[in-house]
mmCIF file of C-alpha atoms in Angstrom:
data_model
loop_
_atom_site.group_PDB
_atom_site.id
_atom_site.type_symbol
_atom_site.label_atom_id
_atom_site.label_comp_id
_atom_site.label_asym_id
_atom_site.label_seq_id
_atom_site.Cartn_x
_atom_site.Cartn_y
_atom_site.Cartn_z
ATOM 1 C CA MET A 1 -0.136 -0.111 -0.019
ATOM 2 C CA LYS A 2 1.211 3.573 -0.778
ATOM 3 C CA ILE A 3 -0.115 6.265 1.909
ATOM 4 C CA SER A 4 0.575 9.957 1.741
ATOM 5 C CA LYS A 5 1.646 11.936 4.868
ATOM 6 C CA ASP A 6 -0.683 14.986 5.348
ATOM 7 C CA TYR A 7 0.570 18.285 4.219
ATOM 8 C CA ALA A 8 -1.282 20.729 6.032
ATOM 9 C CA ARG A 9 -2.556 22.164 9.544
ATOM 10 C CA GLY A 10 -6.524 22.136 8.942
ATOM 11 C CA PHE A 11 -8.028 25.491 7.374
ATOM 12 C CA LEU A 12 -6.181 27.688 9.897
ATOM 13 C CA GLY A 13 -2.566 25.963 9.769
ATOM 14 C CA VAL A 14 0.675 25.708 7.648
ATOM 15 C CA PHE A 15 0.832 23.231 4.819
ATOM 16 C CA LEU A 16 3.583 20.501 5.638
ATOM 17 C CA ALA A 17 5.504 19.541 2.409
ATOM 18 C CA VAL A 18 5.707 16.236 1.190
ATOM 19 C CA SER A 19 8.610 15.239 -0.632
ATOM 20 C CA ILE A 20 8.062 13.595 -4.134
ATOM 21 C CA ILE A 21 11.226 14.404 -6.217
ATOM 22 C CA ALA A 22 13.764 11.717 -4.762
ATOM 23 C CA ALA A 23 16.305 9.533 -5.762
ATOM 24 C CA ILE A 24 17.748 11.852 -8.457
ATOM 25 C CA ASP A 25 19.425 9.842 -11.160
ATOM 26 C CA PHE A 26 22.443 11.569 -12.044
ATOM 27 C CA LEU A 27 23.129 9.592 -15.031
ATOM 28 C CA LYS A 28 20.321 11.008 -17.292
ATOM 29 C CA PRO A 29 21.341 12.108 -20.558
ATOM 30 C CA ASN A 30 21.962 15.723 -21.698
ATOM 31 C CA ILE A 31 18.543 17.330 -21.215
ATOM 32 C CA SER A 32 19.712 21.173 -22.146
ATOM 33 C CA SER A 33 18.008 21.075 -24.842
ATOM 34 C CA ALA A 34 14.631 19.093 -23.873
ATOM 35 C CA PRO A 35 11.728 20.153 -26.531
ATOM 36 C CA ASP A 36 8.938 21.973 -24.722
ATOM 37 C CA TYR A 37 5.710 23.473 -25.439
ATOM 38 C CA PRO A 38 5.268 27.188 -25.664
ATOM 39 C CA CYS A 39 3.944 28.624 -22.268
ATOM 40 C CA ASN A 40 0.696 30.470 -22.220
ATOM 41 C CA ASN A 41 -0.960 28.326 -24.728
ATOM 42 C CA PRO A 42 -4.507 27.828 -24.107
ATOM 43 C CA SER A 43 -6.107 24.363 -23.298
ATOM 44 C CA THR A 44 -9.392 23.075 -22.753
ATOM 45 C CA THR A 45 -8.441 19.534 -22.076
ATOM 46 C CA GLU A 46 -7.724 18.104 -18.550
ATOM 47 C CA VAL A 47 -5.964 14.753 -17.674
ATOM 48 C CA LEU A 48 -5.747 13.057 -14.096
ATOM 49 C CA ILE A 49 -1.834 12.676 -12.961
ATOM 50 C CA ASP A 50 -1.645 10.105 -10.044
ATOM 51 C CA VAL A 51 1.429 11.115 -8.156
ATOM 52 C CA ALA A 52 2.430 8.619 -5.424
ATOM 53 C CA SER A 53 4.087 9.391 -2.146
ATOM 54 C CA GLY A 54 7.874 8.969 -2.831
ATOM 55 C CA GLU A 55 7.780 8.935 -6.687
ATOM 56 C CA SER A 56 10.682 10.440 -8.212
ATOM 57 C CA GLY A 57 11.162 13.366 -10.580
ATOM 58 C CA SER A 58 11.862 11.337 -13.766
ATOM 59 C CA SER A 59 8.770 9.237 -13.177
ATOM 60 C CA ILE A 60 6.487 12.100 -12.733
ATOM 61 C CA ALA A 61 8.302 13.618 -15.886
ATOM 62 C CA LYS A 62 7.381 10.377 -17.839
ATOM 63 C CA GLU A 63 3.698 10.371 -16.902
ATOM 64 C CA LEU A 64 3.066 13.987 -17.844
ATOM 65 C CA ALA A 65 4.470 13.344 -21.424
ATOM 66 C CA ALA A 66 2.665 10.195 -21.822
ATOM 67 C CA ALA A 67 -0.431 12.122 -20.682
ATOM 68 C CA GLY A 68 0.076 14.787 -23.128
ATOM 69 C CA VAL A 69 0.888 17.431 -20.446
ATOM 70 C CA VAL A 70 3.981 18.419 -21.663
ATOM 71 C CA ARG A 71 5.719 17.953 -24.837
ATOM 72 C CA SER A 72 8.930 15.759 -23.495
ATOM 73 C CA SER A 73 9.732 14.126 -20.040
ATOM 74 C CA SER A 74 13.191 15.776 -20.419
ATOM 75 C CA ALA A 75 11.705 19.312 -20.206
ATOM 76 C CA PHE A 76 9.906 18.560 -16.967
ATOM 77 C CA TYR A 77 12.831 16.628 -15.262
ATOM 78 C CA ARG A 78 15.099 19.503 -16.159
ATOM 79 C CA LEU A 79 12.979 21.840 -14.342
ATOM 80 C CA ALA A 80 12.390 19.115 -11.432
ATOM 81 C CA VAL A 81 16.012 19.061 -10.643
ATOM 82 C CA SER A 82 16.337 22.941 -10.513
ATOM 83 C CA ASP A 83 13.398 24.243 -8.913
ATOM 84 C CA VAL A 84 13.009 23.530 -5.128
ATOM 85 C CA ARG A 85 9.424 23.808 -5.046
ATOM 86 C CA ALA A 86 9.392 20.277 -6.993
ATOM 87 C CA SER A 87 9.875 18.870 -3.915
ATOM 88 C CA SER A 88 6.551 19.948 -2.564
ATOM 89 C CA ILE A 89 4.175 18.007 -4.892
ATOM 90 C CA ALA A 90 1.730 16.485 -2.809
ATOM 91 C CA PRO A 91 0.789 12.983 -3.221
ATOM 92 C CA GLY A 92 -2.615 12.400 -4.857
ATOM 93 C CA ILE A 93 -4.649 12.696 -8.070
ATOM 94 C CA HIS A 94 -3.912 16.029 -9.669
ATOM 95 C CA LYS A 95 -6.156 17.694 -12.368
ATOM 96 C CA VAL A 96 -3.863 19.164 -15.032
ATOM 97 C CA GLU A 97 -4.253 20.507 -18.671
ATOM 98 C CA LYS A 98 -2.547 19.400 -21.577
ATOM 99 C CA ASN A 99 0.044 20.939 -24.132
ATOM 100 C CA LEU A 100 1.777 22.966 -21.059
ATOM 101 C CA CYS A 101 5.224 24.346 -20.833
ATOM 102 C CA ALA A 102 7.124 22.472 -18.133
ATOM 103 C CA SER A 103 6.951 25.690 -15.752
ATOM 104 C CA GLU A 104 2.947 25.734 -16.066
ATOM 105 C CA ALA A 105 2.899 21.810 -15.457
ATOM 106 C CA LEU A 106 4.897 22.541 -12.130
ATOM 107 C CA ALA A 107 2.384 25.291 -11.113
ATOM 108 C CA GLN A 108 -0.731 23.269 -11.808
ATOM 109 C CA LEU A 109 0.742 20.567 -9.993
ATOM 110 C CA LEU A 110 1.320 22.809 -7.060
ATOM 111 C CA ASP A 111 -1.968 24.298 -7.124
ATOM 112 C CA ARG A 112 -3.996 22.466 -4.350
ATOM 113 C CA SER A 113 -7.199 23.140 -5.758
ATOM 114 C CA ARG A 114 -6.420 21.028 -8.524
ATOM 115 C CA ILE A 115 -6.086 18.142 -6.130
ATOM 116 C CA ALA A 116 -8.668 15.337 -5.951
ATOM 117 C CA ASN A 117 -8.749 13.067 -2.908
ATOM 118 C CA LEU A 118 -8.441 16.070 -0.791
ATOM 119 C CA ILE A 119 -9.680 15.636 2.721
ATOM 120 C CA SER A 120 -9.974 18.729 4.976
ATOM 121 C CA ILE A 121 -10.221 18.300 8.909
ATOM 122 C CA PRO A 122 -10.791 21.463 10.531
ATOM 123 C CA GLU A 123 -10.010 21.888 14.213
ATOM 124 C CA GLY A 124 -12.913 20.409 16.308
ATOM 125 C CA ALA A 125 -14.097 18.524 13.763
ATOM 126 C CA TRP A 126 -16.595 15.198 14.890
ATOM 127 C CA ASN A 127 -15.707 12.049 13.324
ATOM 128 C CA SER A 128 -19.116 11.856 12.051
ATOM 129 C CA GLU A 129 -18.298 15.182 10.257
ATOM 130 C CA ILE A 130 -14.802 13.663 8.655
ATOM 131 C CA TYR A 131 -16.895 10.692 7.569
ATOM 132 C CA SER A 132 -19.109 12.728 5.739
ATOM 133 C CA ASN A 133 -16.153 14.310 3.873
ATOM 134 C CA LEU A 134 -14.687 10.850 3.350
ATOM 135 C CA LYS A 135 -17.602 9.944 1.306
ATOM 136 C CA LYS A 136 -17.427 12.920 -0.886
ATOM 137 C CA VAL A 137 -14.348 11.599 -2.125
ATOM 138 C CA GLY A 138 -15.783 8.176 -2.927
ATOM 139 C CA PHE A 139 -15.464 5.918 0.143
ATOM 140 C CA THR A 140 -18.815 4.316 1.087
ATOM 141 C CA ASP A 141 -20.449 3.695 4.430
ATOM 142 C CA VAL A 142 -19.782 -0.024 4.427
ATOM 143 C CA GLN A 143 -15.937 1.039 3.858
ATOM 144 C CA ILE A 144 -15.739 3.820 6.542
ATOM 145 C CA ARG A 145 -17.540 1.392 9.090
ATOM 146 C CA GLN A 146 -14.956 -1.409 8.476
ATOM 147 C CA ALA A 147 -11.949 1.004 8.541
ATOM 148 C CA THR A 148 -13.148 2.364 12.060
ATOM 149 C CA THR A 149 -13.470 -1.290 13.546
ATOM 150 C CA ASP A 150 -9.932 -2.560 11.698
ATOM 151 C CA VAL A 151 -7.971 0.548 12.503
ATOM 152 C CA LYS A 152 -5.838 -0.075 15.652
ATOM 153 C CA LEU A 153 -5.970 2.661 18.341
ATOM 154 C CA PRO A 154 -2.804 3.571 20.197
ATOM 155 C CA VAL A 155 -2.380 1.858 23.971
ATOM 156 C CA GLY A 156 -4.912 3.505 26.317
ATOM 157 C CA PHE A 157 -7.571 5.116 24.066
ATOM 158 C CA SER A 158 -10.740 3.580 23.782
ATOM 159 C CA SER A 159 -12.041 5.649 21.004
ATOM 160 C CA LEU A 160 -11.044 7.115 17.464
ATOM 161 C CA GLU A 161 -12.809 10.453 18.408
ATOM 162 C CA GLY A 162 -10.126 12.794 19.083
ATOM 163 C CA LEU A 163 -7.445 10.922 17.403
ATOM 164 C CA LEU A 164 -8.092 12.186 13.573
ATOM 165 C CA PHE A 165 -5.596 15.249 13.723
ATOM 166 C CA PRO A 166 -7.099 18.580 12.078
ATOM 167 C CA SER A 167 -5.086 19.054 8.833
ATOM 168 C CA GLN A 168 -5.477 18.566 4.995
ATOM 169 C CA TYR A 169 -4.719 15.139 3.677
ATOM 170 C CA SER A 170 -4.230 13.927 0.105
ATOM 171 C CA PHE A 171 -3.695 10.569 -0.678
ATOM 172 C CA ASP A 172 -3.277 8.710 -3.977
ATOM 173 C CA SER A 173 -5.665 6.080 -5.498
ATOM 174 C CA SER A 174 -4.181 2.838 -4.104
ATOM 175 C CA THR A 175 -4.338 4.052 -0.218
ATOM 176 C CA SER A 176 -6.645 2.030 1.968
ATOM 177 C CA LEU A 177 -8.873 3.917 4.296
ATOM 178 C CA SER A 178 -7.287 2.036 7.559
ATOM 179 C CA ASN A 179 -4.067 3.536 6.360
ATOM 180 C CA ILE A 180 -5.476 7.068 5.943
ATOM 181 C CA PHE A 181 -6.835 6.960 9.366
ATOM 182 C CA SER A 182 -3.365 5.369 10.515
ATOM 183 C CA THR A 183 -1.840 8.336 9.006
ATOM 184 C CA MET A 184 -3.946 10.775 10.982
ATOM 185 C CA ILE A 185 -3.417 8.740 14.343
ATOM 186 C CA SER A 186 0.316 8.931 13.855
ATOM 187 C CA ARG A 187 -0.015 12.623 13.477
ATOM 188 C CA THR A 188 -1.856 13.112 16.542
ATOM 189 C CA GLN A 189 0.398 11.002 18.496
ATOM 190 C CA SER A 190 3.307 13.159 17.259
ATOM 191 C CA GLU A 191 1.395 16.513 18.215
ATOM 192 C CA MET A 192 0.686 14.917 21.639
ATOM 193 C CA LYS A 193 4.086 14.388 22.289
ATOM 194 C CA LYS A 194 4.910 17.777 21.340
ATOM 195 C CA ALA A 195 2.582 19.189 23.758
ATOM 196 C CA GLY A 196 3.939 17.015 26.746
ATOM 197 C CA PHE A 197 1.325 14.088 26.695
ATOM 198 C CA GLY A 198 4.521 11.904 27.540
ATOM 199 C CA ASP A 199 4.987 13.626 30.874
ATOM 200 C CA THR A 200 3.522 11.178 33.439
ATOM 201 C CA ARG A 201 3.876 13.401 36.593
ATOM 202 C CA GLY A 202 0.395 14.737 36.000
ATOM 203 C CA LYS A 203 -2.837 12.980 37.274
ATOM 204 C CA PHE A 204 -4.371 12.461 33.778
ATOM 205 C CA THR A 205 -3.678 9.656 31.488
ATOM 206 C CA ALA A 206 -3.191 10.521 27.795
ATOM 207 C CA ASP A 207 -6.668 10.200 27.069
ATOM 208 C CA GLU A 208 -8.086 12.285 29.648
ATOM 209 C CA LEU A 209 -5.936 15.005 28.640
ATOM 210 C CA LEU A 210 -7.070 14.501 24.831
ATOM 211 C CA THR A 211 -10.761 14.762 25.789
ATOM 212 C CA ILE A 212 -9.668 18.040 28.150
ATOM 213 C CA ALA A 213 -8.010 19.236 24.706
ATOM 214 C CA SER A 214 -11.153 18.487 23.146
ATOM 215 C CA LEU A 215 -13.183 20.658 25.488
ATOM 216 C CA VAL A 216 -10.971 23.217 25.415
ATOM 217 C CA GLN A 217 -11.015 23.378 21.511
ATOM 218 C CA ALA A 218 -14.967 23.377 21.542
ATOM 219 C CA GLU A 219 -15.551 25.865 24.135
ATOM 220 C CA GLY A 220 -13.405 28.916 23.388
ATOM 221 C CA ASP A 221 -10.916 30.842 21.323
ATOM 222 C CA THR A 222 -7.336 30.036 21.298
ATOM 223 C CA LYS A 223 -6.243 32.993 23.492
ATOM 224 C CA ASP A 224 -8.525 31.405 26.246
ATOM 225 C CA PHE A 225 -7.575 27.796 25.788
ATOM 226 C CA ALA A 226 -5.371 27.918 28.864
ATOM 227 C CA LYS A 227 -7.657 29.570 31.033
ATOM 228 C CA ILE A 228 -10.387 26.879 30.176
ATOM 229 C CA SER A 229 -8.071 24.446 30.898
ATOM 230 C CA GLN A 230 -7.667 25.170 34.277
ATOM 231 C CA VAL A 231 -11.484 25.651 34.773
ATOM 232 C CA VAL A 232 -11.834 21.999 33.582
ATOM 233 C CA ARG A 233 -9.377 20.842 36.587
ATOM 234 C CA ASN A 234 -10.815 23.374 39.047
ATOM 235 C CA ARG A 235 -14.270 21.877 38.651
ATOM 236 C CA LEU A 236 -13.106 18.469 38.732
ATOM 237 C CA LYS A 237 -10.958 19.129 41.944
ATOM 238 C CA ILE A 238 -14.184 19.783 43.851
ATOM 239 C CA GLY A 239 -16.011 17.116 42.178
ATOM 240 C CA MET A 240 -18.174 20.009 40.514
ATOM 241 C CA PRO A 241 -20.102 19.197 37.204
ATOM 242 C CA LEU A 242 -18.421 20.686 34.220
ATOM 243 C CA GLN A 243 -21.777 21.905 32.497
ATOM 244 C CA PHE A 244 -20.186 22.620 29.038
ATOM 245 C CA ASP A 245 -22.677 23.265 26.560
ATOM 246 C CA SER A 246 -20.255 21.752 23.942
ATOM 247 C CA THR A 247 -20.818 18.337 25.308
ATOM 248 C CA VAL A 248 -24.699 18.574 24.911
ATOM 249 C CA HIS A 249 -23.938 19.889 21.291
ATOM 250 C CA TYR A 250 -22.087 16.842 20.764
ATOM 251 C CA VAL A 251 -24.589 14.498 21.553
ATOM 252 C CA LYS A 252 -27.307 16.473 19.625
ATOM 253 C CA LYS A 253 -24.818 16.950 17.012
ATOM 254 C CA SER A 254 -26.036 20.561 16.508
ATOM 255 C CA ARG A 255 -23.647 23.218 15.476
ATOM 256 C CA GLY A 256 -23.734 26.842 14.965
ATOM 257 C CA SER A 257 -25.448 28.168 17.996
ATOM 258 C CA VAL A 258 -24.210 29.319 21.065
ATOM 259 C CA PHE A 259 -27.753 28.894 22.675
ATOM 260 C CA LEU A 260 -28.790 25.703 24.810
ATOM 261 C CA SER A 261 -32.191 24.860 25.955
ATOM 262 C CA THR A 262 -32.695 24.109 29.621
ATOM 263 C CA GLN A 263 -34.306 20.968 28.326
ATOM 264 C CA SER A 264 -31.373 19.829 26.701
ATOM 265 C CA THR A 265 -29.536 19.682 29.790
ATOM 266 C CA PHE A 266 -31.625 17.102 30.901
ATOM 267 C CA ILE A 267 -30.719 14.720 27.899
ATOM 268 C CA ASN A 268 -29.811 11.034 29.451
ATOM 269 C CA SER A 269 -26.054 10.608 27.903
ATOM 270 C CA PRO A 270 -22.831 10.084 29.505
ATOM 271 C CA TYR A 271 -21.711 12.816 27.589
ATOM 272 C CA ASN A 272 -24.259 15.159 29.139
ATOM 273 C CA THR A 273 -21.736 17.250 31.710
ATOM 274 C CA TYR A 274 -24.844 19.106 33.438
ATOM 275 C CA ARG A 275 -26.028 15.838 34.799
ATOM 276 C CA ARG A 276 -22.859 13.740 35.263
ATOM 277 C CA THR A 277 -19.644 14.891 37.177
ATOM 278 C CA GLY A 278 -16.216 14.049 35.799
ATOM 279 C CA LEU A 279 -14.999 13.935 32.292
ATOM 280 C CA PRO A 280 -16.884 12.809 29.235
ATOM 281 C CA PRO A 281 -16.245 9.375 28.666
ATOM 282 C CA THR A 282 -14.240 10.329 25.180
ATOM 283 C CA PRO A 283 -13.099 13.390 23.395
ATOM 284 C CA ILE A 284 -15.989 15.256 21.872
ATOM 285 C CA ASN A 285 -14.173 16.330 18.694
ATOM 286 C CA ASN A 286 -10.620 16.366 17.073
ATOM 287 C CA PRO A 287 -8.648 19.074 18.863
ATOM 288 C CA GLY A 288 -5.639 21.114 17.367
ATOM 289 C CA ALA A 289 -2.176 21.258 18.541
ATOM 290 C CA GLU A 290 -3.062 25.029 20.569
ATOM 291 C CA ALA A 291 -5.609 23.003 22.403
ATOM 292 C CA LEU A 292 -3.410 20.037 23.069
ATOM 293 C CA TYR A 293 -0.814 22.231 24.575
ATOM 294 C CA ALA A 294 -3.181 24.079 26.698
ATOM 295 C CA ALA A 295 -4.682 20.545 27.992
ATOM 296 C CA THR A 296 -0.997 20.263 29.377
ATOM 297 C CA HIS A 297 -0.041 23.986 30.225
ATOM 298 C CA PRO A 298 -3.106 25.227 31.805
ATOM 299 C CA GLU A 299 -3.224 28.908 33.024
ATOM 300 C CA ASN A 300 -2.790 29.059 36.699
ATOM 301 C CA GLY A 301 -6.218 30.569 38.195
ATOM 302 C CA ALA A 302 -8.842 29.678 40.685
ATOM 303 C CA TRP A 303 -11.649 30.608 37.959
ATOM 304 C CA LEU A 304 -14.768 28.305 37.894
ATOM 305 C CA TYR A 305 -17.096 29.945 35.563
ATOM 306 C CA PHE A 306 -16.700 31.302 32.260
ATOM 307 C CA ILE A 307 -19.075 32.905 29.617
ATOM 308 C CA THR A 308 -18.621 34.538 26.290
ATOM 309 C CA VAL A 309 -20.739 37.596 26.901
ATOM 310 C CA ALA A 310 -20.097 38.595 23.101
ATOM 311 C CA PRO A 311 -17.972 37.130 20.547
ATOM 312 C CA ARG A 312 -14.482 37.312 21.269
ATOM 313 C CA ASP A 313 -14.992 38.682 24.678
ATOM 314 C CA THR A 314 -15.124 35.561 27.249
ATOM 315 C CA ARG A 315 -14.868 36.252 30.843
ATOM 316 C CA PHE A 316 -13.640 34.305 33.881
ATOM 317 C CA THR A 317 -14.300 34.355 37.446
ATOM 318 C CA ASP A 318 -14.434 32.484 40.632
ATOM 319 C CA SER A 319 -17.445 34.028 41.959
ATOM 320 C CA TYR A 320 -21.292 32.693 40.809
ATOM 321 C CA GLU A 321 -22.557 36.267 41.418
ATOM 322 C CA GLN A 322 -20.404 37.794 39.232
ATOM 323 C CA PHE A 323 -20.956 34.934 36.814
ATOM 324 C CA GLY A 324 -24.794 35.543 36.906
ATOM 325 C CA GLU A 325 -24.381 39.158 36.167
ATOM 326 C CA TRP A 326 -22.359 38.337 32.899
ATOM 327 C CA LYS A 327 -25.054 35.689 32.119
ATOM 328 C CA ILE A 328 -27.698 38.656 32.154
ATOM 329 C CA LEU A 329 -25.353 40.525 29.508
ATOM 330 C CA TYR A 330 -24.765 36.837 27.432
ATOM 331 C CA LYS A 331 -28.618 36.935 26.984
ATOM 332 C CA LYS A 332 -29.076 40.785 26.333
ATOM 333 C CA ASN A 333 -26.419 40.371 23.362
ATOM 334 C CA LEU A 334 -27.971 37.126 22.040
ATOM 335 C CA ARG A 335 -31.218 38.972 21.804
ATOM 336 C CA ALA A 336 -29.527 41.999 20.186
ATOM 337 C CA GLY A 337 -28.391 39.324 17.643
ATOM 338 C CA LYS A 338 -24.532 40.154 18.333
ATOM 339 C CA PHE A 339 -23.862 36.320 17.794
ATOM 340 C CA GLY A 340 -25.291 36.339 14.535
ATOM 341 C CA SER A 341 -28.276 34.148 13.185
ATOM 342 C CA ASN A 342 -28.512 30.915 15.829
#
């Protein structure tokens, strides 16, 4: 099986280049006069070029020439060995036009909008949302169910939720869904290690820290992540229910609303942190790197309450009376439409 590595950090992150041009053969014949199509030559015909992970520059050049994209493989190869951008061609199926000069062919291979089999996972995505994206690129419900059953979870983790790292992934046509999941999990493990999940001095397991990170991701803006992480700890320490709306939204599979009805807080679910104390049984989304870091690096404080009274205005306190006043302000701003349509 061939499997590509992800090359981006979700919609808000920086793309991770996947090296494609490998094992350059210095015994190639003289290509200084390789025939090339003229640039700016309009074309309306597109072909599909399937780039495998680790595929050599000469192999890609031959495929381009055979498909009529470039006039000769030598023209593209000559460019590939001299232009460092060629090492950032992502694995996957690329839609490119025919009759291009070598530089235009490279530009189209580097154009992310021309990549098929592209899976985008935003920070905080639920696995159910990721599965919907997988179906859009051709996987069936049966394949997804089978892959979620077959995939091997890291030791100490009981759920795939939270382990599919938010990023953009492209894969070649021979890649199995189980291998795609494994690549995502490996990235999550790498990011957890960077965030300090391997420090065993703390009271939380890696699985619990991942759950905390998912709560942090769901409950606030990046600037407030470390404070929210501390609120989780403070409430758990005194046996106080977390009472996080995000856990109920997870059960209801509802997005786009900051409002949670009182009736919803009575839902019978182990994820309902209004009715049950402690952490939810699993993560409630797939958190990004900042949330993972906040899970292991909370900001010191005695806060027990926080509330977003207006967009980008989240306030923290250890006073229930102060929290009550801010809640009135939140409801006022909600009625005034400051949170947009809900």
